[in-house]
Amino acid sequence: EEVVVPDLVGRDTVYALDLLTSLGLNIKVGGFMWSEAVPKNFIAFQEPASGSWLKRDRDVKVIISRGSRRVRVPNLVGTKLREATLVLSQNGLNLGGICRIPSSQYPRGAIISQKPEALQEIERGQSVDFLISDGFESIAVAMPELRERPVGQALKILDGLGLVISEV
């Protein structure tokens, strides 16, 4: 007995499996492909084509969509590197270069900026670079010898080092 092959393209894989089983047909996954038009885990291609006649207990070969090859870069500013690495992985992106600088605005280990910037569309598999806070930078200055110097000269030396005298 023959049945008409239904149109599976654009349908969820679970729906396609249920529908083919109810018609006495088998589903055979022939592979995966990137598709801008068909969402991830939906049927992107089928063979034989819909409308064809097929004997029961025969296979309908399908290709399943991996979804779009492009993805929006998540906003990871303010997060820690460990969390950012996990989010990148979940979005099919890779960890790129890392630079660290002192920052009084971000705690140590927090991401200050990223490139590409958040919400830009890039292809899966590309890398995202980060600028990460090393925390507040304390400035140490070697105190110059000021004993037996005139006050004006001592103040000039201190001013040149960026030091401020609170009281003389």
Coordinates of N, CA and C in Angstrom, one line a residue:
E1 N 0.8 -1.2 0.0 CA 0.0 0.0 0.0 C 0.9 1.2 0.0
E2 N 0.5 2.2 -0.8 CA 1.3 3.4 -0.9 C 0.6 4.6 -0.2
V3 N 1.4 5.5 0.3 CA 0.9 6.7 1.0 C 1.6 7.9 0.4
V4 N 0.9 9.1 0.5 CA 1.5 10.3 0.0 C 2.5 10.9 1.0
V5 N 3.7 11.2 0.6 CA 4.7 11.8 1.5 C 4.3 13.2 1.8
P6 N 4.2 13.5 3.2 CA 3.8 14.9 3.6 C 5.0 15.9 3.4
D7 N 4.6 17.2 3.5 CA 5.6 18.2 3.4 C 6.2 18.4 4.8
L8 N 7.5 18.1 5.0 CA 8.1 18.1 6.3 C 9.0 19.4 6.5
V9 N 9.4 20.0 5.3 CA 10.3 21.1 5.4 C 9.7 22.2 6.2
G10 N 10.5 22.7 7.2 CA 10.1 23.8 8.1 C 9.4 23.3 9.3
R11 N 9.2 21.9 9.4 CA 8.5 21.3 10.6 C 9.5 20.9 11.6
D12 N 9.1 20.8 12.9 CA 9.9 20.3 14.0 C 10.2 18.9 13.8
T13 N 11.4 18.4 14.2 CA 11.7 17.0 13.9 C 10.8 16.0 14.7
V14 N 10.4 16.4 15.9 CA 9.5 15.5 16.6 C 8.2 15.4 15.9
Y15 N 7.6 16.5 15.4 CA 6.4 16.5 14.7 C 6.6 15.6 13.4
A16 N 7.7 15.7 12.7 CA 7.9 15.0 11.5 C 8.0 13.5 11.8
L17 N 8.6 13.1 12.9 CA 8.7 11.7 13.3 C 7.4 11.1 13.6
D18 N 6.6 11.9 14.4 CA 5.2 11.4 14.7 C 4.3 11.3 13.4
L19 N 4.4 12.2 12.5 CA 3.6 12.2 11.3 C 4.0 11.0 10.4
L20 N 5.3 10.8 10.2 CA 5.7 9.7 9.4 C 5.4 8.4 10.0
T21 N 5.5 8.3 11.3 CA 5.2 7.0 12.0 C 3.7 6.7 11.8
S22 N 2.9 7.7 11.9 CA 1.4 7.5 11.8 C 1.0 7.1 10.4
L23 N 1.9 7.4 9.4 CA 1.6 7.0 8.0 C 2.3 5.7 7.6
G24 N 3.0 5.2 8.6 CA 3.7 3.9 8.3 C 5.1 4.1 7.6
L25 N 5.6 5.3 7.7 CA 6.9 5.6 7.0 C 8.0 5.8 8.1
N26 N 9.2 5.6 7.7 CA 10.3 5.8 8.6 C 11.1 7.1 8.3
I27 N 11.7 7.7 9.3 CA 12.5 8.9 9.1 C 13.9 8.5 9.2
K28 N 14.7 9.0 8.2 CA 16.2 8.7 8.2 C 16.9 10.0 8.1
V29 N 17.7 10.3 9.2 CA 18.4 11.6 9.2 C 19.7 11.4 8.3
G30 N 19.7 12.3 7.3 CA 20.8 12.2 6.3 C 21.9 13.2 6.6
G31 N 21.7 14.0 7.6 CA 22.8 15.0 7.9 C 22.2 16.3 8.5
F32 N 23.1 17.3 8.6 CA 22.7 18.6 9.1 C 23.2 19.7 8.2
M33 N 22.6 20.8 8.2 CA 23.1 21.9 7.4 C 22.7 23.3 8.0
W34 N 23.5 24.3 7.7 CA 23.2 25.6 8.2 C 22.1 26.2 7.3
S35 N 21.2 26.9 8.0 CA 20.1 27.5 7.2 C 19.7 28.8 7.9
E36 N 19.6 29.9 7.1 CA 19.2 31.2 7.5 C 17.6 31.2 7.6
A37 N 17.0 30.3 6.8 CA 15.5 30.4 6.7 C 14.8 29.4 7.7
V38 N 15.5 28.3 8.0 CA 14.9 27.2 8.8 C 15.5 27.2 10.2
P39 N 14.7 27.3 11.2 CA 15.3 27.3 12.6 C 16.0 26.0 13.0
K40 N 16.8 26.1 14.0 CA 17.6 24.9 14.5 C 16.6 23.8 14.9
N41 N 17.0 22.6 14.5 CA 16.3 21.3 14.8 C 15.0 21.2 14.0
F42 N 14.8 22.0 13.0 CA 13.7 21.8 12.1 C 14.2 21.2 10.8
I43 N 13.2 20.6 10.0 CA 13.6 19.9 8.8 C 13.9 21.0 7.7
A44 N 15.1 20.9 7.1 CA 15.5 21.8 6.1 C 15.3 21.2 4.7
F45 N 15.3 19.9 4.6 CA 15.3 19.3 3.2 C 14.7 17.9 3.4
Q46 N 14.0 17.4 2.5 CA 13.5 16.0 2.5 C 13.5 15.4 1.1
E47 N 13.7 14.0 1.2 CA 13.7 13.2 0.0 C 13.0 11.9 0.2
P48 N 12.0 11.5 -0.5 CA 11.4 12.1 -1.6 C 10.6 13.4 -1.2
A49 N 10.4 14.2 -2.3 CA 9.7 15.4 -2.1 C 8.2 15.2 -1.6
S50 N 7.7 16.2 -1.0 CA 6.2 16.1 -0.6 C 5.4 15.9 -1.8
G51 N 4.3 15.1 -1.6 CA 3.4 14.8 -2.7 C 3.7 13.5 -3.5
S52 N 5.0 13.0 -3.2 CA 5.4 11.8 -3.9 C 4.6 10.6 -3.2
W53 N 4.5 9.5 -4.0 CA 3.9 8.3 -3.4 C 5.0 7.4 -3.0
L54 N 4.8 6.7 -1.8 CA 5.9 5.9 -1.3 C 5.2 4.7 -0.6
K55 N 5.8 3.5 -0.8 CA 5.2 2.3 -0.1 C 5.5 2.4 1.4
R56 N 4.6 1.9 2.2 CA 4.7 1.9 3.7 C 6.0 1.2 4.0
D57 N 6.5 1.5 5.2 CA 7.8 1.0 5.8 C 9.0 1.4 5.0
R58 N 8.9 2.4 4.2 CA 10.0 3.0 3.4 C 10.6 4.2 4.2
D59 N 11.8 4.6 3.8 CA 12.4 5.8 4.5 C 12.2 7.1 3.8
V60 N 12.0 8.1 4.6 CA 12.0 9.5 4.1 C 13.3 10.1 4.7
K61 N 14.2 10.5 3.8 CA 15.4 11.0 4.2 C 15.3 12.5 4.5
V62 N 15.8 13.0 5.7 CA 15.6 14.4 6.0 C 17.0 15.0 6.3
I63 N 17.2 16.2 6.1 CA 18.3 17.0 6.5 C 17.8 18.0 7.6
I64 N 18.5 18.0 8.7 CA 18.0 18.9 9.8 C 18.9 20.1 9.9
S65 N 18.2 21.2 10.1 CA 18.8 22.5 10.2 C 19.6 22.7 11.5
R66 N 20.8 23.3 11.3 CA 21.5 23.7 12.5 C 21.2 25.1 12.9
G67 N 20.3 25.7 12.2 CA 19.9 27.1 12.4 C 20.9 28.1 11.6
S68 N 20.8 29.3 12.0 CA 21.6 30.3 11.3 C 23.1 30.2 11.7
R69 N 23.9 30.5 10.7 CA 25.3 30.4 10.9 C 25.8 31.7 11.6
R70 N 24.9 32.7 11.6 CA 25.2 34.0 12.3 C 24.5 34.0 13.6
V71 N 25.2 34.7 14.6 CA 24.7 34.8 15.9 C 25.0 36.3 16.4
R72 N 24.1 36.7 17.3 CA 24.4 38.1 17.9 C 25.3 37.9 19.1
V73 N 26.3 38.8 19.2 CA 27.3 38.7 20.3 C 26.6 39.1 21.6
P74 N 26.6 38.3 22.6 CA 26.0 38.6 23.9 C 26.8 39.8 24.6
N75 N 26.0 40.5 25.4 CA 26.7 41.6 26.2 C 27.3 41.0 27.4
L76 N 28.6 41.0 27.5 CA 29.3 40.3 28.6 C 30.1 41.3 29.5
V77 N 29.9 42.6 29.2 CA 30.6 43.6 30.0 C 30.0 43.5 31.5
G78 N 30.9 43.5 32.4 CA 30.6 43.5 33.8 C 30.6 42.0 34.4
T79 N 30.6 41.0 33.5 CA 30.6 39.7 34.0 C 32.1 39.2 34.2
K80 N 32.3 38.1 34.8 CA 33.6 37.5 35.1 C 33.9 36.6 33.8
L81 N 35.2 36.3 33.6 CA 35.7 35.6 32.5 C 35.1 34.2 32.4
R82 N 34.9 33.5 33.6 CA 34.4 32.2 33.6 C 33.0 32.1 33.0
E83 N 32.2 33.0 33.5 CA 30.8 33.1 33.0 C 30.7 33.4 31.5
A84 N 31.6 34.4 31.1 CA 31.6 34.8 29.7 C 32.0 33.7 28.8
T85 N 33.0 32.9 29.3 CA 33.4 31.7 28.5 C 32.3 30.7 28.3
L86 N 31.5 30.5 29.3 CA 30.3 29.6 29.2 C 29.3 30.1 28.2
V87 N 29.0 31.4 28.3 CA 28.0 32.0 27.4 C 28.5 32.0 26.0
L88 N 29.8 32.3 25.8 CA 30.3 32.2 24.4 C 30.1 30.8 23.8
S89 N 30.5 29.8 24.6 CA 30.3 28.4 24.2 C 28.9 28.1 23.8
Q90 N 28.0 28.5 24.7 CA 26.5 28.2 24.4 C 26.0 28.9 23.1
N91 N 26.7 29.9 22.7 CA 26.3 30.7 21.5 C 27.2 30.3 20.3
G92 N 28.1 29.3 20.4 CA 28.9 28.8 19.3 C 30.0 29.8 19.0
L93 N 30.5 30.6 20.0 CA 31.6 31.5 19.8 C 32.8 31.1 20.6
N94 N 33.9 31.6 20.3 CA 35.2 31.2 21.0 C 35.7 32.4 21.8
L95 N 36.5 32.1 22.8 CA 37.2 33.1 23.6 C 38.4 33.5 22.8
G96 N 38.5 34.9 22.6 CA 39.6 35.4 21.8 C 40.7 35.9 22.8
G97 N 41.3 37.0 22.4 CA 42.4 37.6 23.2 C 42.0 38.3 24.5
I98 N 42.8 38.3 25.4 CA 42.5 38.9 26.7 C 43.6 39.9 27.1
C99 N 43.2 41.1 27.4 CA 44.1 42.1 27.9 C 43.6 42.6 29.3
R100 N 44.5 42.9 30.2 CA 44.1 43.3 31.5 C 44.7 44.7 31.8
I101 N 43.9 45.6 32.4 CA 44.3 46.9 32.8 C 43.7 47.2 34.2
P102 N 44.4 48.1 34.9 CA 43.8 48.5 36.2 C 42.5 49.4 35.9
S103 N 41.6 49.3 36.9 CA 40.4 50.0 36.7 C 39.8 50.3 38.1
S104 N 39.4 51.6 38.3 CA 38.8 52.0 39.6 C 37.2 51.8 39.5
Q105 N 36.7 51.6 38.2 CA 35.3 51.4 38.0 C 34.8 50.0 38.0
Y106 N 35.7 49.0 37.7 CA 35.3 47.6 37.7 C 36.1 46.8 38.7
P107 N 35.4 45.9 39.3 CA 36.2 45.0 40.3 C 37.2 44.1 39.5
R108 N 38.1 43.6 40.2 CA 39.1 42.7 39.6 C 38.5 41.5 39.0
G109 N 38.8 41.2 37.7 CA 38.3 40.1 37.0 C 37.1 40.4 36.2
A110 N 36.5 41.6 36.3 CA 35.3 41.9 35.6 C 35.7 42.4 34.2
I111 N 34.8 42.0 33.2 CA 35.0 42.4 31.8 C 34.7 43.9 31.6
I112 N 35.6 44.7 31.1 CA 35.4 46.1 31.0 C 34.8 46.4 29.6
S113 N 35.4 45.7 28.6 CA 34.8 45.9 27.2 C 35.1 44.6 26.4
Q114 N 34.4 44.6 25.2 CA 34.6 43.4 24.4 C 34.6 43.8 22.9
K115 N 35.2 43.0 22.1 CA 35.2 43.2 20.7 C 35.0 41.9 20.0
P116 N 34.1 41.7 19.1 CA 33.1 42.7 18.7 C 32.1 43.1 19.8
E117 N 31.5 44.2 19.6 CA 30.6 44.7 20.7 C 29.3 43.9 20.7
A118 N 28.6 44.1 21.8 CA 27.4 43.4 22.1 C 26.4 43.7 20.9
L119 N 25.6 42.7 20.6 CA 24.5 42.7 19.6 C 24.9 42.7 18.2
Q120 N 26.2 42.8 17.9 CA 26.7 42.7 16.5 C 26.5 41.3 16.0
E121 N 26.2 41.1 14.8 CA 26.0 39.7 14.2 C 27.3 39.3 13.6
I122 N 27.8 38.1 14.1 CA 29.0 37.5 13.5 C 28.7 36.0 13.3
E123 N 29.6 35.4 12.5 CA 29.4 33.9 12.3 C 29.8 33.1 13.5
R124 N 29.1 32.0 13.7 CA 29.5 31.1 14.7 C 30.9 30.6 14.5
G125 N 31.6 30.4 15.6 CA 33.0 29.9 15.5 C 34.0 31.1 15.6
Q126 N 33.5 32.3 15.5 CA 34.4 33.4 15.6 C 34.7 33.7 17.1
S127 N 35.8 34.5 17.3 CA 36.2 34.8 18.6 C 35.8 36.2 19.1
V128 N 35.7 36.3 20.4 CA 35.4 37.6 21.1 C 36.5 37.9 22.0
D129 N 37.1 39.1 21.9 CA 38.2 39.6 22.7 C 37.7 40.4 23.9
F130 N 38.5 40.3 25.0 CA 38.0 41.0 26.2 C 39.1 41.9 26.8
L131 N 38.7 43.0 27.4 CA 39.5 43.8 28.2 C 39.0 43.6 29.6
I132 N 39.9 43.1 30.5 CA 39.5 42.7 31.9 C 40.2 43.6 32.9
S133 N 39.4 43.9 34.0 CA 39.9 44.8 35.0 C 40.9 44.0 35.9
D134 N 42.0 44.6 36.2 CA 43.0 44.1 37.2 C 42.7 44.7 38.6
G135 N 41.6 45.4 38.7 CA 41.2 46.1 40.0 C 41.9 47.5 40.1
F136 N 41.7 48.1 41.2 CA 42.2 49.4 41.5 C 43.7 49.3 41.5
E137 N 44.4 50.3 40.8 CA 45.8 50.3 40.8 C 46.3 51.2 41.9
S138 N 47.1 50.7 42.8 CA 47.7 51.5 43.8 C 49.0 52.1 43.3
I139 N 49.2 53.3 43.5 CA 50.4 54.0 43.0 C 51.4 54.1 44.2
A140 N 52.6 53.6 43.9 CA 53.6 53.7 44.9 C 54.7 54.7 44.4
V141 N 55.1 55.6 45.2 CA 56.2 56.5 44.8 C 57.3 56.5 45.9
A142 N 58.5 56.4 45.4 CA 59.6 56.4 46.4 C 59.8 57.9 46.8
M143 N 59.7 58.0 48.1 CA 59.8 59.4 48.7 C 61.2 59.9 48.6
P144 N 61.3 61.1 47.9 CA 62.7 61.6 47.8 C 63.2 62.2 49.1
E145 N 64.5 62.3 49.2 CA 65.1 62.9 50.4 C 64.9 64.4 50.3
L146 N 64.2 65.0 51.3 CA 63.9 66.4 51.3 C 64.5 67.1 52.5
R147 N 65.2 66.4 53.4 CA 65.8 67.0 54.5 C 66.9 68.0 54.0
E148 N 67.0 69.1 54.7 CA 67.9 70.2 54.5 C 67.8 70.8 53.1
R149 N 66.6 70.8 52.6 CA 66.3 71.5 51.3 C 65.4 72.7 51.7
P150 N 65.5 73.7 50.9 CA 64.6 74.8 51.1 C 63.1 74.4 50.8
V151 N 62.2 75.0 51.6 CA 60.8 74.6 51.4 C 60.3 74.7 50.0
G152 N 60.6 75.8 49.3 CA 60.2 76.0 47.9 C 60.7 74.9 47.0
Q153 N 62.0 74.5 47.2 CA 62.5 73.4 46.4 C 61.9 72.1 46.7
A154 N 61.6 71.8 48.0 CA 61.0 70.5 48.4 C 59.6 70.5 47.8
L155 N 58.8 71.6 47.9 CA 57.5 71.6 47.3 C 57.5 71.4 45.8
K156 N 58.5 71.9 45.1 CA 58.6 71.8 43.7 C 58.9 70.3 43.3
I157 N 59.7 69.6 44.1 CA 60.0 68.2 43.9 C 58.8 67.4 44.1
L158 N 58.1 67.6 45.2 CA 56.8 66.9 45.5 C 55.8 67.1 44.4
D159 N 55.7 68.3 43.9 CA 54.7 68.6 42.9 C 55.0 67.9 41.6
G160 N 56.3 67.8 41.3 CA 56.7 67.1 40.1 C 56.4 65.6 40.2
L161 N 56.3 65.1 41.4 CA 55.9 63.7 41.5 C 54.4 63.5 41.6
G162 N 53.7 64.6 41.6 CA 52.2 64.5 41.6 C 51.7 64.3 43.1
L163 N 52.5 64.7 44.0 CA 52.1 64.6 45.4 C 51.7 65.9 45.9
V164 N 50.7 65.9 46.8 CA 50.1 67.1 47.4 C 50.4 67.2 48.8
I165 N 50.8 68.4 49.3 CA 51.2 68.6 50.7 C 49.9 69.1 51.4
S166 N 49.5 68.4 52.4 CA 48.3 68.8 53.1 C 48.6 69.9 54.2
E167 N 49.8 69.8 54.7 CA 50.2 70.8 55.8 C 51.7 71.0 55.7
V168 N 52.1 72.2 55.9 CA 53.6 72.5 56.0 C 53.8 73.0 57.4

